[in-house]
Short mmCIF file of C-alpha atoms in Angstrom, two decimals:
data_model
loop_
_atom_site.label_atom_id
_atom_site.label_comp_id
_atom_site.label_asym_id
_atom_site.label_seq_id
_atom_site.Cartn_x
_atom_site.Cartn_y
_atom_site.Cartn_z
CA MET A 16 135.60 7.24 143.30
CA LYS A 17 137.10 8.36 140.02
CA PHE A 18 139.01 6.31 137.50
CA ALA A 19 140.95 7.61 134.52
CA LYS A 20 142.70 6.39 131.44
CA VAL A 21 144.06 7.83 128.20
CA ASN A 22 142.79 6.78 124.80
CA ARG A 23 146.24 6.20 123.35
CA GLU A 24 144.85 5.91 119.82
CA THR A 25 143.72 9.55 119.78
CA CYS A 26 146.44 11.10 121.99
CA ILE A 27 148.70 13.41 119.96
CA ALA A 28 151.53 13.68 122.48
CA CYS A 29 151.04 17.41 123.03
CA GLY A 30 152.21 17.36 126.64
CA GLN A 31 149.25 19.26 128.07
CA CYS A 32 148.03 16.68 130.63
CA GLY A 33 151.43 16.31 132.24
CA GLU A 34 151.50 20.10 132.69
CA GLU A 35 148.11 20.04 134.39
CA ALA A 36 148.42 16.83 136.36
CA PRO A 37 152.01 15.66 136.70
CA ASP A 38 151.03 13.24 139.47
CA ILE A 39 148.61 11.36 137.22
CA PHE A 40 150.04 11.40 133.71
CA ASP A 41 153.36 10.53 132.17
CA TYR A 42 154.48 9.78 128.62
CA ASP A 43 155.99 6.79 126.87
CA ASP A 44 159.03 7.06 124.60
CA GLU A 45 156.86 8.35 121.78
CA GLY A 46 155.33 11.02 123.98
CA ILE A 47 151.93 9.31 124.13
CA ALA A 48 150.34 9.87 127.52
CA TYR A 49 149.24 7.25 130.04
CA VAL A 50 147.86 7.20 133.57
CA THR A 51 150.70 6.24 135.87
CA LEU A 52 148.54 4.81 138.69
CA ASP A 53 148.12 1.41 137.08
CA ASN A 54 149.76 1.67 133.69
CA ASN A 55 146.70 3.17 132.02
CA ASN A 56 144.36 0.28 132.85
CA GLY A 57 141.98 2.65 134.58
CA ASN A 58 141.20 0.27 137.40
CA LYS A 59 142.93 2.01 140.28
CA SER A 60 141.03 4.97 141.69
CA VAL A 61 142.53 8.44 141.46
CA PRO A 62 143.23 9.78 144.99
CA ASP A 63 140.76 12.52 146.04
CA GLU A 64 143.46 15.15 146.37
CA LEU A 65 144.30 14.77 142.67
CA TRP A 66 140.74 15.19 141.38
CA GLU A 67 141.19 18.88 140.66
CA GLN A 68 144.34 18.20 138.62
CA LEU A 69 142.51 15.44 136.81
CA GLU A 70 139.61 17.73 135.96
CA ASP A 71 142.01 20.38 134.59
CA ALA A 72 143.79 17.83 132.43
CA TYR A 73 140.48 16.39 131.22
CA GLU A 74 139.17 19.80 130.20
CA ASN A 75 142.37 20.87 128.53
CA CYS A 76 143.13 17.75 126.53
CA PRO A 77 142.94 19.05 122.94
CA THR A 78 141.72 15.74 121.56
CA GLU A 79 139.44 14.63 124.40
CA SER A 80 141.60 11.57 124.87
CA ILE A 81 141.30 11.51 128.67
CA GLN A 82 138.45 9.33 129.88
CA ILE A 83 137.03 9.57 133.39
CA SER A 84 134.57 7.16 134.98
CA ASP A 85 132.99 6.54 138.39
CA GLN A 86 133.75 2.84 137.97
CA PRO A 87 136.88 0.91 137.11
CA PHE A 88 137.20 0.70 133.34
CA GLU A 89 137.10 -3.09 133.19
CA LYS A 90 133.54 -2.89 134.60
CA SER A 91 132.35 0.17 132.75
CA LYS A 92 131.09 0.47 129.22
CA LEU A 93 133.55 3.19 128.26
CA ILE A 94 136.53 1.81 126.46
CA MET B 13 131.09 49.22 102.88
CA ASN B 14 127.53 49.16 104.11
CA GLN B 15 124.81 51.63 103.17
CA SER B 16 125.97 54.29 105.57
CA GLY B 17 129.46 54.18 104.09
CA GLN B 18 131.01 52.59 107.18
CA ILE B 19 133.32 49.63 106.93
CA THR B 20 131.67 46.72 108.75
CA PRO B 21 133.70 44.60 111.20
CA GLU B 22 133.18 41.68 108.78
CA GLN B 23 134.94 43.65 106.04
CA GLU B 24 137.53 45.04 108.41
CA VAL B 25 138.59 41.62 109.71
CA LEU B 26 139.56 40.66 106.16
CA ASN B 27 141.70 43.78 106.02
CA VAL B 28 143.31 42.75 109.31
CA LEU B 29 144.07 39.24 108.10
CA GLY B 30 145.46 40.57 104.82
CA GLY B 31 147.45 43.42 106.37
CA ARG B 32 145.47 46.19 104.70
CA THR B 33 144.53 48.29 107.73
CA GLU B 34 146.23 50.17 110.55
CA LYS B 35 143.33 49.57 112.90
CA ASP B 36 143.92 47.75 116.19
CA PRO B 37 142.96 44.15 115.36
CA PHE B 38 141.71 43.50 118.89
CA LEU B 39 139.09 46.27 118.51
CA VAL B 40 137.91 44.67 115.29
CA PHE B 41 137.73 41.26 116.95
CA ALA B 42 135.79 42.72 119.91
CA ASP B 43 133.27 44.31 117.52
CA LEU B 44 132.84 40.99 115.78
CA ARG B 45 132.42 39.05 119.04
CA GLU B 46 129.70 41.45 120.04
CA LYS B 47 127.83 40.91 116.77
CA GLY B 48 128.01 37.16 117.13
CA SER B 49 130.18 34.10 117.41
CA VAL B 50 129.98 33.08 113.77
CA ARG B 51 129.91 35.87 111.17
CA PRO B 52 129.88 35.70 107.35
CA ILE B 53 132.80 37.55 105.77
CA PRO B 54 132.88 38.88 102.23
CA MET B 55 135.76 36.78 100.99
CA PRO B 56 135.82 36.15 97.25
CA MET B 57 135.95 32.39 96.61
CA GLY B 58 136.07 32.21 92.81
CA ASP B 59 133.18 30.33 91.24
CA SER B 60 132.25 28.54 94.43
CA ASP B 61 128.84 29.15 96.02
CA ASN B 62 130.29 28.51 99.44
CA GLN B 63 130.34 31.14 102.15
CA THR B 64 133.36 32.06 104.27
CA TRP B 65 132.84 32.55 108.02
CA ILE B 66 134.86 33.93 110.88
CA VAL B 67 134.48 32.22 114.26
CA THR B 68 135.10 34.50 117.22
CA HIS B 69 133.85 32.96 120.49
CA MET B 70 135.90 30.44 122.46
CA GLU B 71 133.19 27.80 122.58
CA ASP B 72 132.71 27.67 118.81
CA VAL B 73 136.42 28.05 118.01
CA LYS B 74 137.10 24.98 120.13
CA LYS B 75 134.21 23.11 118.57
CA VAL B 76 135.46 23.74 115.03
CA LEU B 77 139.02 22.78 115.93
CA LYS B 78 138.09 19.61 117.81
CA ASP B 79 135.22 18.16 115.82
CA GLN B 80 136.75 16.09 113.06
CA THR B 81 133.45 14.51 112.12
CA ASN B 82 132.10 17.81 110.87
CA PHE B 83 135.20 19.82 109.97
CA CYS B 84 138.40 19.12 108.06
CA VAL B 85 141.48 21.03 106.96
CA ASP B 86 141.71 19.66 103.42
CA PRO B 87 138.81 20.60 101.12
CA THR B 88 139.61 17.69 98.82
CA THR B 89 138.48 15.44 101.68
CA ILE B 90 134.96 16.74 100.90
CA ASN B 91 135.24 17.11 97.16
CA LYS B 92 138.09 15.49 95.28
CA ASN B 93 137.95 18.15 92.60
CA SER B 94 137.91 21.08 94.98
CA ASP B 95 140.10 23.95 93.91
CA THR B 96 139.42 25.93 97.08
CA LYS B 97 142.85 25.20 98.50
CA GLN B 98 144.59 26.33 95.34
CA PHE B 99 142.39 29.39 95.42
CA LEU B 100 143.21 30.24 99.01
CA THR B 101 146.93 29.65 98.58
CA ASN B 102 146.95 31.15 95.11
CA SER B 103 149.14 28.34 93.82
CA SER B 104 149.09 25.23 91.71
CA GLU B 105 149.72 21.68 92.88
CA GLU B 106 153.44 21.71 92.10
CA ASP B 107 154.36 25.22 93.28
CA SER B 108 156.71 25.51 96.23
CA SER B 109 154.16 27.74 97.95
CA ASN B 110 151.61 24.97 97.64
CA LEU B 111 154.05 22.41 98.98
CA PHE B 112 154.68 24.62 101.97
CA LEU B 113 151.14 25.80 102.65
CA ALA B 114 148.87 23.07 101.46
CA SER B 115 150.76 19.77 101.69
CA SER B 116 152.21 20.03 105.17
CA LEU B 117 151.05 18.40 108.38
CA ASN B 118 148.71 21.23 109.34
CA ALA B 119 146.81 20.96 106.07
CA LEU B 120 146.27 17.18 106.05
CA ASP B 121 143.35 15.22 107.43
CA GLU B 122 143.48 11.77 108.97
CA PRO B 123 144.86 9.22 108.33
CA ASP B 124 147.79 11.01 106.62
CA HIS B 125 148.03 13.57 109.39
CA ARG B 126 148.32 10.91 112.07
CA ARG B 127 150.93 8.92 110.14
CA LEU B 128 153.12 12.00 109.67
CA ARG B 129 152.60 13.54 113.08
CA ARG B 130 153.64 10.29 114.77
CA LEU B 131 156.90 10.33 112.86
CA VAL B 132 157.91 13.72 114.22
CA SER B 133 156.12 13.83 117.56
CA LYS B 134 158.76 11.42 118.85
CA ALA B 135 161.28 14.22 118.45
CA PHE B 136 159.04 16.69 120.29
CA THR B 137 158.03 14.69 123.34
CA PRO B 138 157.59 16.71 126.52
CA ARG B 139 160.35 14.70 128.16
CA TYR B 140 162.81 15.34 125.35
CA MET B 141 161.90 19.04 125.38
CA GLU B 142 162.68 19.19 129.09
CA SER B 143 166.09 17.67 128.39
CA LEU B 144 166.83 20.60 126.06
CA ARG B 145 166.50 23.14 128.89
CA PRO B 146 170.25 23.46 129.60
CA ARG B 147 170.99 23.97 125.91
CA VAL B 148 168.26 26.61 125.56
CA GLN B 149 169.62 28.34 128.68
CA GLU B 150 173.11 28.30 127.22
CA ILE B 151 171.92 29.90 123.97
CA ALA B 152 169.98 32.59 125.88
CA ASP B 153 173.02 33.41 128.02
CA ASP B 154 175.37 33.50 125.02
CA LEU B 155 173.08 35.97 123.24
CA LEU B 156 172.88 38.27 126.24
CA ASP B 157 176.66 37.98 126.84
CA GLN B 158 177.15 39.57 123.44
CA VAL B 159 175.19 42.71 124.35
CA GLN B 160 175.50 42.93 128.14
CA ASP B 161 178.37 45.47 128.09
CA LYS B 162 176.75 47.68 125.49
CA GLY B 163 173.82 48.55 127.74
CA GLU B 164 171.42 48.40 124.82
CA MET B 165 170.13 45.97 122.23
CA ASP B 166 167.36 45.29 119.80
CA ILE B 167 165.12 42.67 121.45
CA VAL B 168 163.96 41.35 118.07
CA LEU B 169 167.30 41.11 116.26
CA ASP B 170 169.65 40.33 119.13
CA TYR B 171 167.47 38.01 121.20
CA ALA B 172 163.91 37.10 120.20
CA TYR B 173 164.68 35.69 116.78
CA LYS B 174 168.11 34.24 117.52
CA LEU B 175 167.06 32.10 120.45
CA PRO B 176 164.38 29.96 118.78
CA ILE B 177 166.11 29.69 115.41
CA ASN B 178 169.24 28.33 117.04
CA VAL B 179 167.28 25.84 119.13
CA ILE B 180 165.22 24.49 116.23
CA SER B 181 168.19 24.52 113.82
CA ASP B 182 170.24 22.47 116.30
CA MET B 183 167.41 19.95 116.51
CA ILE B 184 166.68 19.72 112.81
CA GLY B 185 170.25 19.95 111.58
CA VAL B 186 170.62 23.34 109.87
CA PRO B 187 174.30 24.44 109.87
CA LYS B 188 175.10 27.61 111.86
CA SER B 189 176.36 29.44 108.78
CA ASP B 190 172.98 29.15 107.03
CA ARG B 191 170.74 30.42 109.83
CA GLU B 192 170.93 34.09 108.90
CA GLN B 193 169.69 33.28 105.43
CA ILE B 194 166.85 31.11 106.80
CA TYR B 195 165.83 34.07 108.95
CA GLU B 196 165.64 36.39 105.95
CA TRP B 197 163.45 34.02 103.96
CA SER B 198 161.22 33.33 106.95
CA GLU B 199 160.76 37.03 107.60
CA ALA B 200 159.74 37.63 104.00
CA ILE B 201 157.24 34.78 104.25
CA ALA B 202 155.82 35.87 107.62
CA ASN B 203 155.55 39.50 106.53
CA GLY B 204 153.99 38.94 103.16
CA LEU B 205 151.57 36.13 103.74
CA GLY B 206 148.04 36.62 104.97
CA VAL B 207 144.54 35.41 104.32
CA GLY B 208 144.01 36.03 100.62
CA ARG B 209 147.44 37.63 100.32
CA ILE B 210 150.71 36.32 98.97
CA ASP B 211 153.24 39.04 98.12
CA ASN B 212 155.74 38.44 95.32
CA GLU B 213 158.60 38.24 97.80
CA VAL B 214 156.78 35.38 99.50
CA SER B 215 156.73 33.24 96.38
CA GLU B 216 160.40 33.96 95.76
CA SER B 217 161.34 33.23 99.36
CA LEU B 218 159.27 30.05 99.44
CA GLU B 219 161.05 28.86 96.34
CA ALA B 220 164.48 29.71 97.75
CA PHE B 221 163.52 28.10 101.07
CA SER B 222 162.35 24.98 99.28
CA ASN B 223 165.47 24.76 97.08
CA TYR B 224 167.70 25.20 100.10
CA PHE B 225 166.08 22.34 102.00
CA THR B 226 166.03 20.09 98.93
CA GLN B 227 169.80 20.51 98.79
CA LEU B 228 170.28 20.14 102.53
CA ILE B 229 168.31 16.88 102.52
CA GLU B 230 170.49 15.64 99.67
CA LYS B 231 173.64 16.51 101.65
CA LYS B 232 172.34 14.71 104.73
CA ARG B 233 171.49 11.73 102.58
CA GLN B 234 175.18 11.47 101.65
CA GLN B 235 176.45 12.38 105.11
CA PRO B 236 173.93 11.66 107.84
CA SER B 237 174.43 13.22 111.27
CA ASP B 238 172.68 13.17 114.61
CA ASP B 239 169.69 15.35 113.77
CA LEU B 240 166.02 15.19 112.84
CA ILE B 241 166.52 15.53 109.07
CA SER B 242 168.83 12.50 109.07
CA GLU B 243 166.32 10.55 111.15
CA LEU B 244 163.49 11.40 108.80
CA ILE B 245 165.64 10.44 105.80
CA THR B 246 166.14 6.99 107.33
CA ILE B 247 162.38 6.65 107.74
CA GLU B 248 161.78 7.82 104.17
CA GLU B 249 164.33 5.35 102.81
CA GLU B 250 162.83 2.48 104.81
CA GLY B 251 159.72 2.57 102.69
CA ASP B 252 156.10 3.49 102.83
CA LYS B 253 155.86 5.76 105.88
CA LEU B 254 157.11 9.03 104.42
CA THR B 255 157.44 10.23 100.83
CA GLU B 256 160.19 12.52 99.62
CA LYS B 257 157.72 15.34 99.08
CA GLU B 258 156.32 14.91 102.59
CA LEU B 259 159.83 14.93 104.03
CA LEU B 260 160.65 18.26 102.38
CA SER B 261 157.33 19.76 103.38
CA MET B 262 157.71 18.61 106.98
CA VAL B 263 161.24 19.97 107.42
CA GLN B 264 160.17 23.37 106.07
CA LEU B 265 157.15 23.52 108.36
CA LEU B 266 159.18 22.57 111.43
CA ILE B 267 161.79 25.24 110.76
CA PHE B 268 159.30 27.98 109.97
CA ALA B 269 156.80 27.19 112.73
CA GLY B 270 159.67 26.41 115.10
CA HIS B 271 161.06 29.89 115.23
CA GLU B 272 158.85 32.51 113.61
CA THR B 273 156.10 32.06 116.20
CA THR B 274 158.27 31.77 119.31
CA SER B 275 160.31 34.74 118.23
CA ASN B 276 157.07 36.75 118.09
CA LEU B 277 156.08 35.52 121.53
CA ILE B 278 159.34 36.79 122.99
CA SER B 279 159.38 40.17 121.25
CA THR B 280 155.69 40.97 121.57
CA GLY B 281 155.68 39.65 125.14
CA THR B 282 158.56 41.96 126.04
CA LEU B 283 156.73 44.97 124.60
CA ILE B 284 153.56 44.06 126.51
CA LEU B 285 155.55 43.91 129.75
CA LEU B 286 157.23 47.26 129.00
CA ASP B 287 153.78 48.71 128.30
CA HIS B 288 152.54 47.42 131.67
CA PRO B 289 155.25 48.31 134.23
CA ASP B 290 153.11 47.00 137.10
CA GLN B 291 153.07 43.57 135.48
CA LEU B 292 156.79 43.73 134.75
CA GLU B 293 157.42 44.58 138.40
CA ILE B 294 155.41 41.56 139.56
CA LEU B 295 157.57 39.28 137.42
CA LYS B 296 160.83 40.86 138.53
CA ASN B 297 159.85 40.24 142.13
CA ASP B 298 158.71 36.67 141.62
CA GLN B 299 160.27 34.81 138.74
CA SER B 300 158.61 31.57 139.80
CA ILE B 301 155.42 32.75 138.12
CA ILE B 302 157.06 33.30 134.74
CA PRO B 303 155.74 29.99 133.28
CA SER B 304 152.15 31.03 134.02
CA ALA B 305 152.89 34.60 132.88
CA VAL B 306 153.97 33.11 129.53
CA GLU B 307 150.52 31.50 129.29
CA GLU B 308 148.93 34.90 129.91
CA LEU B 309 151.13 36.53 127.25
CA LEU B 310 150.10 33.76 124.86
CA ARG B 311 146.45 34.40 125.68
CA PHE B 312 146.69 38.18 125.53
CA HIS B 313 148.64 38.44 122.30
CA GLY B 314 149.77 35.05 121.02
CA PRO B 315 151.68 34.75 117.74
CA SER B 316 148.93 33.15 115.65
CA THR B 317 145.93 35.24 114.68
CA THR B 318 143.84 32.49 113.18
CA ALA B 319 144.05 28.74 112.83
CA GLY B 320 144.19 27.48 109.27
CA PRO B 321 140.89 27.36 107.42
CA ARG B 322 138.46 24.56 108.26
CA TYR B 323 135.86 23.19 105.86
CA ALA B 324 132.38 22.01 106.85
CA LYS B 325 131.97 18.35 105.89
CA GLU B 326 128.17 18.49 106.32
CA ASP B 327 125.38 21.05 106.50
CA LEU B 328 125.23 22.07 110.14
CA GLU B 329 124.36 24.80 112.60
CA LEU B 330 127.06 26.71 114.43
CA GLY B 331 126.66 29.71 116.70
CA GLY B 332 123.11 30.21 115.40
CA GLN B 333 124.20 30.26 111.74
CA GLN B 334 123.37 27.77 109.04
CA ILE B 335 126.65 26.46 107.64
CA ASN B 336 126.60 24.56 104.36
CA LYS B 337 128.79 21.67 103.34
CA GLY B 338 132.00 23.05 101.83
CA ASP B 339 131.79 26.42 103.60
CA VAL B 340 135.11 27.81 104.86
CA LEU B 341 135.60 28.77 108.52
CA PHE B 342 138.43 30.75 110.07
CA PRO B 343 138.73 30.05 113.82
CA LEU B 344 140.05 33.35 115.16
CA LEU B 345 142.40 32.30 117.97
CA LYS B 346 143.22 35.83 119.12
CA SER B 347 139.53 36.61 119.48
CA ALA B 348 138.68 33.42 121.39
CA ASN B 349 141.50 34.26 123.79
CA ARG B 350 139.82 37.59 124.59
CA ASP B 351 136.33 36.11 124.92
CA GLU B 352 134.49 37.98 127.70
CA ASN B 353 132.47 34.85 128.47
CA VAL B 354 135.58 32.91 129.38
CA PHE B 355 138.05 35.40 130.88
CA ILE B 356 137.34 38.07 133.46
CA ASN B 357 138.60 41.47 132.23
CA SER B 358 139.64 39.68 129.08
CA GLU B 359 141.13 42.79 127.46
CA ASP B 360 143.54 43.31 130.36
CA VAL B 361 146.89 41.62 130.76
CA ASP B 362 147.30 40.04 134.19
CA VAL B 363 150.38 37.88 134.71
CA THR B 364 148.95 36.47 137.93
CA ARG B 365 145.90 35.13 136.12
CA ASP B 366 145.47 31.43 136.69
CA ILE B 367 144.73 30.14 133.20
CA LYS B 368 145.79 27.50 130.81
CA ARG B 369 142.61 27.38 128.80
CA HIS B 370 143.68 29.63 125.97
CA VAL B 371 143.87 28.45 122.37
CA ALA B 372 147.09 30.20 121.33
CA PHE B 373 148.49 26.78 120.34
CA GLY B 374 145.24 25.79 118.64
CA GLN B 375 143.21 22.82 119.72
CA GLY B 376 142.31 19.37 118.45
CA ILE B 377 144.56 17.05 116.46
CA HIS B 378 146.40 19.92 114.81
CA MET B 379 147.34 21.59 118.07
CA CYS B 380 150.88 22.95 117.93
CA LEU B 381 153.39 20.12 117.97
CA GLY B 382 156.00 22.46 119.39
CA ALA B 383 153.94 23.73 122.33
CA PRO B 384 156.15 22.10 125.00
CA LEU B 385 159.25 23.57 123.32
CA ALA B 386 157.67 27.03 122.97
CA ARG B 387 156.77 27.01 126.67
CA ILE B 388 160.32 26.16 127.68
CA GLU B 389 161.79 28.78 125.34
CA GLY B 390 159.35 31.40 126.62
CA ASP B 391 160.10 30.55 130.23
CA ILE B 392 163.87 30.69 129.75
CA ALA B 393 163.79 33.77 127.49
CA PHE B 394 161.86 35.94 129.96
CA THR B 395 163.51 34.56 133.10
CA THR B 396 167.01 35.15 131.73
CA LEU B 397 166.17 38.59 130.35
CA LEU B 398 164.64 39.85 133.60
CA LYS B 399 167.37 38.32 135.75
CA ARG B 400 170.22 39.79 133.74
CA MET B 401 168.62 43.04 132.65
CA PRO B 402 166.32 44.10 135.48
CA ASN B 403 166.41 47.76 134.39
CA LEU B 404 165.02 46.99 130.96
CA LYS B 405 163.54 50.07 129.26
CA LEU B 406 162.35 51.05 125.84
CA ASN B 407 165.12 52.95 124.06
CA ILE B 408 162.92 54.90 121.65
CA PRO B 409 159.73 56.89 122.20
CA ARG B 410 156.77 54.50 122.51
CA LYS B 411 155.04 55.99 119.48
CA GLU B 412 158.01 55.02 117.32
CA VAL B 413 157.49 51.34 118.02
CA LYS B 414 155.82 50.14 114.86
CA TRP B 415 153.62 47.12 114.53
CA GLN B 416 154.02 45.51 111.19
CA PHE B 417 152.00 42.91 109.37
CA LYS B 418 153.26 39.50 110.43
CA LEU B 419 151.72 36.04 110.59
CA ALA B 420 148.37 37.45 109.49
CA ALA B 421 148.37 40.30 112.03
CA GLN B 422 150.73 42.32 114.18
CA GLY B 423 154.36 41.62 114.89
CA LEU B 424 157.54 43.59 115.56
CA SER B 425 160.56 43.86 113.34
CA SER B 426 162.52 45.94 115.83
CA LEU B 427 162.34 46.75 119.54
CA PRO B 428 165.30 48.79 120.82
CA VAL B 429 165.80 48.62 124.59
CA SER B 430 168.36 49.78 127.13
CA PHE B 431 169.17 48.08 130.43
#
């Protein structure tokens, strides 16, 4: 299982993740990205078929604002 | 020169960045990459003991651009009394060249950078950029309508520069009648400004540019309209989020960065395609791959040669070199994008290449704010050109196409074609 969320404090609204993974990321009115699966809470697992997209977005985020974990974020230590 | 009288790649790269050599910059970058990822360059830095370095490999370029703990863009973050910035920009605190080069978003560290970027990033959201597509398409079609019957045009003058300047001027609020003048100043700035180089025309143009926008802001203050300058004025007048100086600096940066670079992408990209007919043919047959072809053109020969200088905040090791606190590093974007360790056949252009991991837009918190807009403009510019002018050909002998010094390396000031 993989879980993902965006650190919205460090996101610079560059639009890269939505290019890589349009089925996972969207932007708020200010352009700051979030994970659409559960409103960026990081507790709903990313479907297997989107893992490749997720990996691309993760690697290409210019500010390393995308966080990925094997556990839901409420249980993990990563914030 | 070294002992054998040869110019070393470390010396030659300074000539490239300052426009003092005719040599192919990509050969110089390849020589440097082979010697190492991080190389000392003989750049005079006044009284400072600090060394200047050029960073050539993708891994280290990304590291320098992303790691804010160890690197910054404003030397006064390290040492309040630093005069390095004034030295590099050859200007004093109050000069218009300093306002443009040293006080704008790309030369500020956090938290000022974040405060200012947030104010404008709202106007550059990917969603908003997408909504501009029909308008960008309309501008592209209008420009080609004007030349379609003639059977020939100059890609640079008739298309590549006019498309982005009209898009960004619409957004920011520059009246149509003033755009020609903006273009002339921008050209003088782009053609006369390099690393360690500011031509006289640059200072004059920067001053004229700055005076123009001071007056335009004043006009918009009296008569606001539906544009970015008016929005920023409201924010400035509300209080502590944006100073008047920052407002002026921001508007100038957005205009300059918003067209000079994209215009180079379109003109240089067109020449690359004309130079590689097999690649051009692939695109003519399948326009759906144009967005990824734009990424390849950005990788192969993007508009920006180097990111702005970074300063080491601590003593550290990078690419096997000992870097001291206060040392200056130039992350060479065009070299990282040709890194043999990252791209197969990196010196070849291949529009079917599946990549997005280039650094043409930079990386880290200063990554190009206008990247989503540039991508849309690139997509529409090439799609429309190839659709409407499928028989595009160079209209002068290839050897007469002249690269000229632009944005710290090569650009085109003219590219005559027939169709």
